[in-house]
Tab-separated table of C-alpha atoms in Angstrom:
chain	number	residue	atom	x	y	z
A	154	UNK	CA	23.935	6.164	4.766
A	155	UNK	CA	21.242	7.137	7.206
A	156	UNK	CA	17.815	6.363	5.751
A	157	UNK	CA	15.819	9.462	4.987
A	158	UNK	CA	12.857	9.882	7.322
A	159	UNK	CA	9.717	11.836	6.520
A	160	UNK	CA	10.339	14.114	9.495
A	161	UNK	CA	13.924	14.824	8.428
A	162	UNK	CA	12.841	15.478	4.875
A	163	UNK	CA	10.053	17.833	5.959
A	164	UNK	CA	12.442	19.871	8.094
A	165	UNK	CA	14.622	20.571	5.079
A	166	UNK	CA	11.666	21.009	2.750
A	167	UNK	CA	9.974	23.559	4.989
A	168	UNK	CA	13.196	25.496	5.412
A	169	UNK	CA	13.682	25.597	1.653
A	170	UNK	CA	10.114	26.527	0.804
A	171	UNK	CA	9.887	29.199	3.484
A	172	UNK	CA	13.452	30.509	3.150
A	173	UNK	CA	13.258	30.864	6.931
A	174	UNK	CA	16.007	29.624	9.189
A	175	UNK	CA	13.514	28.316	11.687
A	176	UNK	CA	11.096	25.436	11.641
A	177	UNK	CA	9.015	27.001	14.397
A	178	UNK	CA	5.417	26.036	13.780
A	179	UNK	CA	3.945	29.447	14.644
A	180	UNK	CA	6.393	31.294	12.366
A	181	UNK	CA	5.734	28.928	9.483
A	182	UNK	CA	1.967	28.960	10.082
A	183	UNK	CA	2.045	32.739	9.778
A	184	UNK	CA	3.873	32.459	6.449
A	185	UNK	CA	1.520	29.698	5.280
A	186	UNK	CA	-1.501	31.832	6.135
A	187	UNK	CA	-0.289	34.972	4.401
A	188	UNK	CA	2.485	34.696	1.830
A	189	UNK	CA	3.283	31.073	1.176
A	190	UNK	CA	0.339	28.650	0.854
A	191	UNK	CA	2.705	25.910	-0.353
A	192	UNK	CA	3.838	25.505	3.233
A	193	UNK	CA	0.418	24.403	4.469
A	194	UNK	CA	0.431	20.703	3.762
A	195	UNK	CA	4.119	20.033	4.526
A	196	UNK	CA	3.719	22.006	7.744
A	197	UNK	CA	0.755	19.863	8.739
A	198	UNK	CA	2.739	16.698	7.944
A	199	UNK	CA	5.712	17.965	9.917
A	200	UNK	CA	3.528	18.736	12.916
A	201	UNK	CA	1.974	15.274	12.677
A	202	UNK	CA	5.308	13.486	12.304
A	203	UNK	CA	6.926	15.315	15.194
A	204	UNK	CA	3.941	15.003	17.555
A	205	UNK	CA	3.209	18.741	17.480
A	206	UNK	CA	-0.331	18.691	16.152
A	207	UNK	CA	-1.620	20.536	19.224
A	208	UNK	CA	0.787	23.408	18.571
A	209	UNK	CA	-0.150	23.318	14.893
A	210	UNK	CA	-3.857	23.568	15.704
A	211	UNK	CA	-3.230	26.454	18.117
A	212	UNK	CA	-1.243	28.217	15.390
A	213	UNK	CA	-4.089	27.654	12.947
A	214	UNK	CA	-6.509	29.335	15.309
A	215	UNK	CA	-4.340	32.432	15.116
A	216	UNK	CA	-3.577	32.098	11.395
A	217	UNK	CA	-6.523	30.194	9.926
A	218	UNK	CA	-5.942	28.214	6.703
A	219	UNK	CA	-7.221	25.022	5.126
A	220	UNK	CA	-5.013	21.959	4.858
A	221	UNK	CA	-5.367	19.701	1.818
A	222	UNK	CA	-3.063	17.098	0.321
A	223	UNK	CA	-1.042	18.942	-2.320
A	224	UNK	CA	-0.050	15.671	-4.026
A	225	UNK	CA	3.470	17.036	-4.258
A	226	UNK	CA	5.132	16.856	-0.857
A	227	UNK	CA	4.912	13.095	-0.469
A	228	UNK	CA	5.899	12.518	-4.096
A	229	UNK	CA	9.038	14.609	-3.571
A	230	UNK	CA	9.777	12.670	-0.386
A	231	UNK	CA	9.406	9.385	-2.256
A	232	UNK	CA	11.761	10.642	-4.947
A	233	UNK	CA	14.526	11.377	-2.435
A	234	UNK	CA	13.796	8.268	-0.386
A	235	UNK	CA	13.998	6.016	-3.451
A	236	UNK	CA	16.875	7.813	-5.169
A	237	UNK	CA	19.380	4.971	-4.606
A	238	UNK	CA	16.794	2.393	-5.676
A	239	UNK	CA	16.044	4.412	-8.833
A	240	UNK	CA	19.752	4.613	-9.626
A	241	UNK	CA	20.032	0.846	-9.200
A	242	UNK	CA	17.082	0.311	-11.510
A	243	UNK	CA	18.708	2.489	-14.171
A	244	UNK	CA	21.992	0.611	-13.686
A	245	UNK	CA	20.157	-2.660	-14.173
A	246	UNK	CA	18.592	-1.389	-17.402
A	247	UNK	CA	22.044	-0.300	-18.528
A	248	UNK	CA	23.502	-3.668	-17.584
A	249	UNK	CA	20.933	-5.461	-19.737
A	250	UNK	CA	21.716	-3.186	-22.669
A	251	UNK	CA	25.466	-3.615	-22.119
A	252	UNK	CA	25.202	-7.418	-22.163
A	253	UNK	CA	23.066	-7.329	-25.312
A	254	UNK	CA	25.542	-5.020	-27.074
A	255	UNK	CA	28.493	-7.115	-25.897
A	256	UNK	CA	26.978	-10.213	-27.494
A	257	UNK	CA	25.898	-8.371	-30.613
A	258	UNK	CA	29.311	-6.763	-31.180
A	259	UNK	CA	31.319	-9.635	-29.739
A	260	UNK	CA	33.299	-7.532	-27.265
A	261	UNK	CA	34.982	-9.333	-24.356
A	262	UNK	CA	35.020	-8.132	-20.740
A	263	UNK	CA	38.806	-7.958	-20.978
A	264	UNK	CA	38.639	-5.561	-23.913
A	265	UNK	CA	36.150	-3.334	-22.113
A	266	UNK	CA	38.191	-2.946	-18.956
A	267	UNK	CA	41.507	-2.540	-20.748
A	268	UNK	CA	40.194	-0.028	-23.315
A	269	UNK	CA	38.446	2.000	-20.615
A	270	UNK	CA	41.230	1.492	-18.013
A	271	UNK	CA	38.775	0.143	-15.428
A	272	UNK	CA	39.478	-1.782	-12.250
A	273	UNK	CA	39.322	-5.415	-13.529
A	274	UNK	CA	37.844	-6.771	-10.292
A	275	UNK	CA	34.944	-4.346	-10.167
A	276	UNK	CA	34.412	-4.405	-13.934
A	277	UNK	CA	34.280	-8.215	-13.921
A	278	UNK	CA	31.915	-8.326	-10.978
A	279	UNK	CA	29.596	-6.019	-12.884
A	280	UNK	CA	29.939	-7.482	-16.374
A	281	UNK	CA	30.227	-11.162	-15.485
A	282	UNK	CA	27.967	-11.461	-12.449
A	283	UNK	CA	25.729	-8.417	-12.835
A	284	UNK	CA	26.797	-7.029	-9.456
A	285	UNK	CA	25.524	-3.468	-9.808
A	286	UNK	CA	26.923	-2.486	-6.407
A	287	UNK	CA	30.412	-2.646	-7.942
A	288	UNK	CA	29.605	-0.092	-10.576
A	289	UNK	CA	28.466	3.504	-10.269
A	290	UNK	CA	25.884	5.036	-12.566
A	291	UNK	CA	28.435	7.144	-14.410
A	292	UNK	CA	30.683	4.134	-14.958
A	293	UNK	CA	27.805	2.055	-16.308
A	294	UNK	CA	26.979	4.983	-18.601
A	295	UNK	CA	30.619	5.122	-19.689
A	296	UNK	CA	30.675	1.394	-20.572
A	297	UNK	CA	27.397	1.710	-22.450
A	298	UNK	CA	28.672	4.716	-24.433
A	299	UNK	CA	31.801	2.763	-25.308
A	300	UNK	CA	29.805	-0.246	-26.548
A	301	UNK	CA	27.497	1.947	-28.602
A	302	UNK	CA	30.477	3.563	-30.313
A	303	UNK	CA	32.704	0.502	-30.775
B	22	UNK	CA	26.818	10.970	4.223
B	23	UNK	CA	24.299	13.440	5.563
B	24	UNK	CA	20.898	14.256	4.238
B	25	UNK	CA	22.125	17.643	3.027
B	26	UNK	CA	24.392	15.842	0.570
B	27	UNK	CA	21.594	13.636	-0.706
B	28	UNK	CA	18.900	16.270	-1.078
B	29	UNK	CA	19.228	19.263	-3.332
B	30	UNK	CA	15.646	20.366	-3.203
B	31	UNK	CA	15.772	23.516	-5.283
B	32	UNK	CA	16.829	23.023	-8.890
B	33	UNK	CA	18.681	25.517	-11.044
B	34	UNK	CA	19.195	25.291	-14.808
B	35	UNK	CA	21.875	22.591	-14.596
B	36	UNK	CA	20.003	20.468	-12.078
B	37	UNK	CA	16.838	20.652	-14.166
B	38	UNK	CA	18.776	19.464	-17.190
B	39	UNK	CA	20.319	16.688	-15.124
B	40	UNK	CA	16.872	15.486	-14.013
B	41	UNK	CA	15.550	15.635	-17.592
B	42	UNK	CA	18.571	13.725	-18.876
B	43	UNK	CA	17.960	10.999	-16.288
B	44	UNK	CA	14.381	10.704	-17.474
B	45	UNK	CA	15.520	10.628	-21.095
B	46	UNK	CA	18.121	7.989	-20.276
B	47	UNK	CA	15.546	5.712	-18.637
B	48	UNK	CA	13.140	6.184	-21.529
B	49	UNK	CA	15.803	5.291	-24.092
B	50	UNK	CA	16.761	2.201	-22.081
B	51	UNK	CA	13.169	1.062	-21.712
B	52	UNK	CA	12.007	1.785	-25.261
B	53	UNK	CA	14.514	0.850	-27.904
B	54	UNK	CA	12.426	1.917	-30.893
B	55	UNK	CA	12.661	5.285	-32.654
B	56	UNK	CA	9.286	6.470	-31.482
B	57	UNK	CA	9.300	10.093	-30.386
B	58	UNK	CA	7.738	10.671	-26.969
B	59	UNK	CA	6.769	14.068	-25.650
B	60	UNK	CA	6.632	15.929	-22.368
B	61	UNK	CA	5.390	19.526	-22.176
B	62	UNK	CA	6.904	21.454	-19.279
B	63	UNK	CA	5.426	24.705	-18.023
B	64	UNK	CA	5.870	27.142	-15.151
B	65	UNK	CA	9.045	28.182	-13.396
B	66	UNK	CA	11.117	25.236	-14.608
B	67	UNK	CA	10.214	25.973	-18.254
B	68	UNK	CA	11.265	29.598	-17.831
B	69	UNK	CA	14.526	28.550	-16.170
B	70	UNK	CA	15.252	26.160	-19.035
B	71	UNK	CA	14.597	28.964	-21.515
B	72	UNK	CA	16.948	31.218	-19.501
B	73	UNK	CA	14.092	33.681	-18.910
B	74	UNK	CA	14.696	33.618	-15.150
B	75	UNK	CA	17.688	32.633	-13.040
B	76	UNK	CA	16.140	31.584	-9.753
B	77	UNK	CA	15.799	27.937	-8.681
B	78	UNK	CA	12.564	25.974	-8.544
B	79	UNK	CA	11.214	23.053	-6.556
B	80	UNK	CA	8.837	21.683	-9.175
B	81	UNK	CA	8.885	20.509	-12.726
B	82	UNK	CA	5.312	21.054	-13.874
B	83	UNK	CA	4.086	18.951	-16.765
B	84	UNK	CA	0.824	19.689	-18.616
B	85	UNK	CA	0.985	16.920	-21.195
B	86	UNK	CA	3.109	13.863	-21.835
B	87	UNK	CA	3.164	10.529	-23.643
B	88	UNK	CA	1.525	7.687	-21.724
B	89	UNK	CA	4.730	5.644	-21.896
B	90	UNK	CA	6.580	8.024	-19.600
B	91	UNK	CA	3.830	8.706	-17.065
B	92	UNK	CA	5.243	6.284	-14.472
B	93	UNK	CA	8.712	7.690	-14.935
B	94	UNK	CA	7.432	11.222	-14.348
B	95	UNK	CA	6.230	10.124	-10.933
B	96	UNK	CA	9.524	8.362	-10.270
B	97	UNK	CA	11.534	11.495	-11.084
B	98	UNK	CA	9.204	13.830	-9.192
B	99	UNK	CA	7.633	15.684	-12.100
B	100	UNK	CA	4.372	17.316	-11.137
B	101	UNK	CA	1.381	16.478	-13.309
B	102	UNK	CA	-1.201	18.160	-11.094
B	103	UNK	CA	-1.008	21.472	-12.879
B	104	UNK	CA	-3.826	23.996	-13.168
B	105	UNK	CA	-3.843	24.941	-16.854
B	106	UNK	CA	-6.870	27.196	-17.110
B	107	UNK	CA	-6.128	29.966	-19.670
B	108	UNK	CA	-2.441	29.130	-19.404
B	109	UNK	CA	-1.517	29.841	-23.013
B	110	UNK	CA	-3.658	32.990	-23.135
B	111	UNK	CA	-1.845	34.378	-20.131
B	112	UNK	CA	1.729	33.549	-21.168
B	113	UNK	CA	2.985	37.174	-20.909
B	114	UNK	CA	1.353	37.519	-17.527
B	115	UNK	CA	3.120	34.369	-16.302
B	116	UNK	CA	6.495	35.508	-17.624
B	117	UNK	CA	6.045	38.929	-16.016
B	118	UNK	CA	5.014	37.398	-12.712
B	119	UNK	CA	7.995	35.039	-12.615
B	120	UNK	CA	10.455	37.749	-13.610
B	121	UNK	CA	9.280	40.098	-10.859
């Protein structure tokens, strides 16, 4: 998977927020000035990231608006950038709960992967060695649901 | 995998529920007690969840929440920087504005 860059994210974000098919700085600056103030900060960031600050400043002379950190754009970027990491963290939390329930209810790995018809290799790697790369989030959820019910 | 597959920026009713369920899941994994935590959602996402409007939104605006979930709100891109002046007094105005 290609890592998500701020510039790549901003391209998509600006297109979504503006509903325009272009990421032309003048077009977006016009929208930011008049109808869509939410574009202002991401547009500034995009111009900065793509080395187009001069064009951005020229556009702002024509369509004057203030630029202030909206506290939202970078948080949304972080969310998408860290999505895989967040999933792994949730899987790890699930793994800890699974192991605790396994001990508490005395359920073997064998019983889990036979009852749920899981791939024994991947299930063992996850359950025995805590290898979260061998287990998707939905599968971890499935195992946890099973152990809570059993 | 391309970025388009990873990023679904605008959220409809189902995607909002999915995001809220992820938050709920993390909270239940982190806090095993029966304590009830709260999170008050306002704005477009609240109206979508109530089926008042059908369009998608980019934000989940939160006006109040339990301290325990504050870090998770940031992690799941919930927006806590919400202007709440006269919000409850102007509920009908907000609904009308979003519907139009």
